Amino acid sequence: MSTATYTVVGMTCGHCVSAVTEEVAQVPGVSAVDVDLASGGVTVTSDAPVDETAVRAAVEEAGYEVAGA
Amino acid sequence: MSTATYTVVGMTCGHCVSAVTEEVAQVPGVSAVDVDLASGGVTVTSDAPVDETAVRAAVEEAGYEVAGA
């Protein structure tokens, strides 16, 4: 079991949360996605560590951005 | 042709705009819905005047509220 937490910027409502959750859940290996709208925290759970690039791409696909480099 | 403008509170993003647009567009007689996210203005176009109660109900169904009494 592996978890990684990202901070996503730009989410403003429950629809945004749904959009991010749905995209990130489609990343291969991801078993659960938990989004906290207030903080922008997105916790990604998987059996093995997931490619961070793929998670960032999924967040961008949803129309948002991961904070930080 | 008839137009009526409502102010909807609580919309924060494009997903909110889509949700309101889709619900209000389903009100019988409505031919067009134009939403301005910044102001919350929702302009409803129809051939004949549309029941305001139905528009308010549609906005609430989408999860938002029409401002005012």
PDB file of C-alpha atoms in Angstrom:
ATOM      1  CA  MET A   1       0.000   0.000   0.000  1.00  0.00           C
ATOM      2  CA  SER A   2       1.326   3.412  -0.956  1.00  0.00           C
ATOM      3  CA  THR A   3      -0.107   6.869  -0.460  1.00  0.00           C
ATOM      4  CA  ALA A   4       1.044  10.185  -1.866  1.00  0.00           C
ATOM      5  CA  THR A   5      -0.461  13.592  -1.250  1.00  0.00           C
ATOM      6  CA  TYR A   6      -0.492  16.416  -3.769  1.00  0.00           C
ATOM      7  CA  THR A   7      -1.755  19.956  -3.434  1.00  0.00           C
ATOM      8  CA  VAL A   8      -4.009  20.948  -6.297  1.00  0.00           C
ATOM      9  CA  VAL A   9      -4.760  24.576  -6.981  1.00  0.00           C
ATOM     10  CA  GLY A  10      -7.882  25.991  -8.601  1.00  0.00           C
ATOM     11  CA  MET A  11     -10.584  23.749  -7.186  1.00  0.00           C
ATOM     12  CA  THR A  12     -13.528  25.841  -6.019  1.00  0.00           C
ATOM     13  CA  CYS A  13     -16.482  23.509  -5.595  1.00  0.00           C
ATOM     14  CA  GLY A  14     -17.714  19.965  -5.411  1.00  0.00           C
ATOM     15  CA  HIS A  15     -17.784  19.718  -9.188  1.00  0.00           C
ATOM     16  CA  CYS A  16     -14.077  20.467  -9.244  1.00  0.00           C
ATOM     17  CA  VAL A  17     -13.495  17.771  -6.644  1.00  0.00           C
ATOM     18  CA  SER A  18     -15.411  15.282  -8.781  1.00  0.00           C
ATOM     19  CA  ALA A  19     -13.482  16.221 -11.918  1.00  0.00           C
ATOM     20  CA  VAL A  20     -10.104  15.751 -10.219  1.00  0.00           C
ATOM     21  CA  THR A  21     -11.181  12.562  -8.468  1.00  0.00           C
ATOM     22  CA  GLU A  22     -12.432  10.997 -11.685  1.00  0.00           C
ATOM     23  CA  GLU A  23      -9.309  11.804 -13.682  1.00  0.00           C
ATOM     24  CA  VAL A  24      -6.814  10.743 -11.031  1.00  0.00           C
ATOM     25  CA  ALA A  25      -8.750   7.531 -10.343  1.00  0.00           C
ATOM     26  CA  GLN A  26      -8.066   6.536 -13.953  1.00  0.00           C
ATOM     27  CA  VAL A  27      -4.286   6.581 -13.467  1.00  0.00           C
ATOM     28  CA  PRO A  28      -3.083   2.959 -13.655  1.00  0.00           C
ATOM     29  CA  GLY A  29      -2.549   1.449 -10.215  1.00  0.00           C
ATOM     30  CA  VAL A  30      -4.581   4.013  -8.287  1.00  0.00           C
ATOM     31  CA  SER A  31      -7.044   2.364  -5.936  1.00  0.00           C
ATOM     32  CA  ALA A  32      -8.424   5.423  -4.125  1.00  0.00           C
ATOM     33  CA  VAL A  33      -8.448   9.203  -4.427  1.00  0.00           C
ATOM     34  CA  ASP A  34      -9.391  11.472  -1.548  1.00  0.00           C
ATOM     35  CA  VAL A  35      -9.769  15.193  -2.165  1.00  0.00           C
ATOM     36  CA  ASP A  36     -10.061  17.904   0.478  1.00  0.00           C
ATOM     37  CA  LEU A  37     -11.564  20.939  -1.208  1.00  0.00           C
ATOM     38  CA  ALA A  38     -10.629  23.404   1.526  1.00  0.00           C
ATOM     39  CA  SER A  39      -6.912  22.614   1.485  1.00  0.00           C
ATOM     40  CA  GLY A  40      -6.607  21.363  -2.078  1.00  0.00           C
ATOM     41  CA  GLY A  41      -5.037  18.191  -0.739  1.00  0.00           C
ATOM     42  CA  VAL A  42      -5.382  15.160  -2.974  1.00  0.00           C
ATOM     43  CA  THR A  43      -4.355  11.857  -1.429  1.00  0.00           C
ATOM     44  CA  VAL A  44      -3.697   9.071  -3.891  1.00  0.00           C
ATOM     45  CA  THR A  45      -3.700   5.473  -2.654  1.00  0.00           C
ATOM     46  CA  SER A  46      -2.247   2.596  -4.654  1.00  0.00           C
ATOM     47  CA  ASP A  47      -0.728  -0.836  -4.138  1.00  0.00           C
ATOM     48  CA  ALA A  48       2.612   0.276  -5.545  1.00  0.00           C
ATOM     49  CA  PRO A  49       3.917   3.842  -5.879  1.00  0.00           C
ATOM     50  CA  VAL A  50       2.316   5.628  -8.828  1.00  0.00           C
ATOM     51  CA  ASP A  51       4.180   7.720 -11.397  1.00  0.00           C
ATOM     52  CA  GLU A  52       3.914  11.309 -10.196  1.00  0.00           C
ATOM     53  CA  THR A  53       4.010  12.538 -13.773  1.00  0.00           C
ATOM     54  CA  ALA A  54       0.877  10.560 -14.549  1.00  0.00           C
ATOM     55  CA  VAL A  55      -0.924  12.019 -11.537  1.00  0.00           C
ATOM     56  CA  ARG A  56       0.078  15.551 -12.536  1.00  0.00           C
ATOM     57  CA  ALA A  57      -1.100  14.897 -16.084  1.00  0.00           C
ATOM     58  CA  ALA A  58      -4.449  13.642 -14.806  1.00  0.00           C
ATOM     59  CA  VAL A  59      -4.914  16.731 -12.644  1.00  0.00           C
ATOM     60  CA  GLU A  60      -4.129  18.930 -15.637  1.00  0.00           C
ATOM     61  CA  GLU A  61      -6.500  16.905 -17.797  1.00  0.00           C
ATOM     62  CA  ALA A  62      -9.209  17.789 -15.287  1.00  0.00           C
ATOM     63  CA  GLY A  63      -8.340  21.460 -15.728  1.00  0.00           C
ATOM     64  CA  TYR A  64      -6.307  22.096 -12.576  1.00  0.00           C
ATOM     65  CA  GLU A  65      -2.686  22.175 -11.499  1.00  0.00           C
ATOM     66  CA  VAL A  66      -0.511  20.496  -8.913  1.00  0.00           C
ATOM     67  CA  ALA A  67       1.257  23.088  -6.785  1.00  0.00           C
ATOM     68  CA  GLY A  68       5.038  23.048  -6.593  1.00  0.00           C
ATOM     69  CA  ALA A  69       7.818  22.054  -8.950  1.00  0.00           C
TER      70      ALA A  69
ATOM     71  CA  MET B   1     -39.462  36.169 -27.712  1.00  0.00           C
ATOM     72  CA  SER B   2     -39.077  36.739 -24.007  1.00  0.00           C
ATOM     73  CA  THR B   3     -35.996  37.110 -21.831  1.00  0.00           C
ATOM     74  CA  ALA B   4     -35.687  37.202 -18.066  1.00  0.00           C
ATOM     75  CA  THR B   5     -32.542  37.600 -16.013  1.00  0.00           C
ATOM     76  CA  TYR B   6     -31.969  36.058 -12.621  1.00  0.00           C
ATOM     77  CA  THR B   7     -29.046  36.392 -10.247  1.00  0.00           C
ATOM     78  CA  VAL B   8     -27.805  33.043  -9.032  1.00  0.00           C
ATOM     79  CA  VAL B   9     -25.601  32.786  -5.977  1.00  0.00           C
ATOM     80  CA  GLY B  10     -23.030  30.135  -5.246  1.00  0.00           C
ATOM     81  CA  MET B  11     -21.567  29.469  -8.684  1.00  0.00           C
ATOM     82  CA  THR B  12     -17.786  29.334  -8.461  1.00  0.00           C
ATOM     83  CA  CYS B  13     -16.523  27.702 -11.649  1.00  0.00           C
ATOM     84  CA  GLY B  14     -17.312  26.502 -15.128  1.00  0.00           C
ATOM     85  CA  HIS B  15     -18.753  23.274 -13.785  1.00  0.00           C
ATOM     86  CA  CYS B  16     -21.269  25.298 -11.795  1.00  0.00           C
ATOM     87  CA  VAL B  17     -22.179  27.230 -14.936  1.00  0.00           C
ATOM     88  CA  SER B  18     -22.728  23.965 -16.796  1.00  0.00           C
ATOM     89  CA  ALA B  19     -24.866  22.527 -14.020  1.00  0.00           C
ATOM     90  CA  VAL B  20     -27.135  25.588 -13.909  1.00  0.00           C
ATOM     91  CA  THR B  21     -27.314  25.857 -17.691  1.00  0.00           C
ATOM     92  CA  GLU B  22     -28.298  22.225 -18.093  1.00  0.00           C
ATOM     93  CA  GLU B  23     -31.026  22.332 -15.449  1.00  0.00           C
ATOM     94  CA  VAL B  24     -32.573  25.626 -16.560  1.00  0.00           C
ATOM     95  CA  ALA B  25     -32.474  24.558 -20.218  1.00  0.00           C
ATOM     96  CA  GLN B  26     -34.812  21.707 -19.299  1.00  0.00           C
ATOM     97  CA  VAL B  27     -37.566  24.057 -18.107  1.00  0.00           C
ATOM     98  CA  PRO B  28     -40.432  23.807 -20.629  1.00  0.00           C
ATOM     99  CA  GLY B  29     -40.378  26.659 -23.139  1.00  0.00           C
ATOM    100  CA  VAL B  30     -36.785  27.729 -22.521  1.00  0.00           C
ATOM    101  CA  SER B  31     -34.851  28.103 -25.770  1.00  0.00           C
ATOM    102  CA  ALA B  32     -31.565  29.492 -24.477  1.00  0.00           C
ATOM    103  CA  VAL B  33     -29.718  29.990 -21.201  1.00  0.00           C
ATOM    104  CA  ASP B  34     -26.783  32.339 -20.863  1.00  0.00           C
ATOM    105  CA  VAL B  35     -24.797  32.379 -17.627  1.00  0.00           C
ATOM    106  CA  ASP B  36     -22.218  34.942 -16.581  1.00  0.00           C
ATOM    107  CA  LEU B  37     -20.096  33.395 -13.870  1.00  0.00           C
ATOM    108  CA  ALA B  38     -18.559  36.646 -12.642  1.00  0.00           C
ATOM    109  CA  SER B  39     -21.878  38.371 -11.958  1.00  0.00           C
ATOM    110  CA  GLY B  40     -24.040  35.307 -11.393  1.00  0.00           C
ATOM    111  CA  GLY B  41     -26.419  36.599 -14.040  1.00  0.00           C
ATOM    112  CA  VAL B  42     -28.531  33.948 -15.749  1.00  0.00           C
ATOM    113  CA  THR B  43     -30.463  35.113 -18.793  1.00  0.00           C
ATOM    114  CA  VAL B  44     -33.298  32.858 -19.845  1.00  0.00           C
ATOM    115  CA  THR B  45     -34.688  33.158 -23.362  1.00  0.00           C
ATOM    116  CA  SER B  46     -38.014  31.673 -24.407  1.00  0.00           C
ATOM    117  CA  ASP B  47     -40.795  32.187 -26.942  1.00  0.00           C
ATOM    118  CA  ALA B  48     -43.326  32.973 -24.225  1.00  0.00           C
ATOM    119  CA  PRO B  49     -42.632  34.065 -20.652  1.00  0.00           C
ATOM    120  CA  VAL B  50     -41.532  31.140 -18.489  1.00  0.00           C
ATOM    121  CA  ASP B  51     -42.834  30.392 -15.020  1.00  0.00           C
ATOM    122  CA  GLU B  52     -40.349  31.965 -12.621  1.00  0.00           C
ATOM    123  CA  THR B  53     -41.077  29.279 -10.057  1.00  0.00           C
ATOM    124  CA  ALA B  54     -39.920  26.616 -12.503  1.00  0.00           C
ATOM    125  CA  VAL B  55     -36.684  28.493 -13.179  1.00  0.00           C
ATOM    126  CA  ARG B  56     -36.009  28.864  -9.463  1.00  0.00           C
ATOM    127  CA  ALA B  57     -36.710  25.177  -8.934  1.00  0.00           C
ATOM    128  CA  ALA B  58     -34.271  24.284 -11.722  1.00  0.00           C
ATOM    129  CA  VAL B  59     -31.557  26.444 -10.200  1.00  0.00           C
ATOM    130  CA  GLU B  60     -32.119  24.791  -6.831  1.00  0.00           C
ATOM    131  CA  GLU B  61     -32.094  21.375  -8.465  1.00  0.00           C
ATOM    132  CA  ALA B  62     -28.605  22.234  -9.757  1.00  0.00           C
ATOM    133  CA  GLY B  63     -27.577  23.047  -6.192  1.00  0.00           C
ATOM    134  CA  TYR B  64     -27.693  26.858  -6.246  1.00  0.00           C
ATOM    135  CA  GLU B  65     -30.079  29.645  -5.348  1.00  0.00           C
ATOM    136  CA  VAL B  66     -31.708  32.575  -7.066  1.00  0.00           C
ATOM    137  CA  ALA B  67     -30.986  35.775  -5.155  1.00  0.00           C
ATOM    138  CA  GLY B  68     -33.886  37.866  -3.908  1.00  0.00           C
ATOM    139  CA  ALA B  69     -37.383  37.085  -2.729  1.00  0.00           C
TER     140      ALA B  69
END
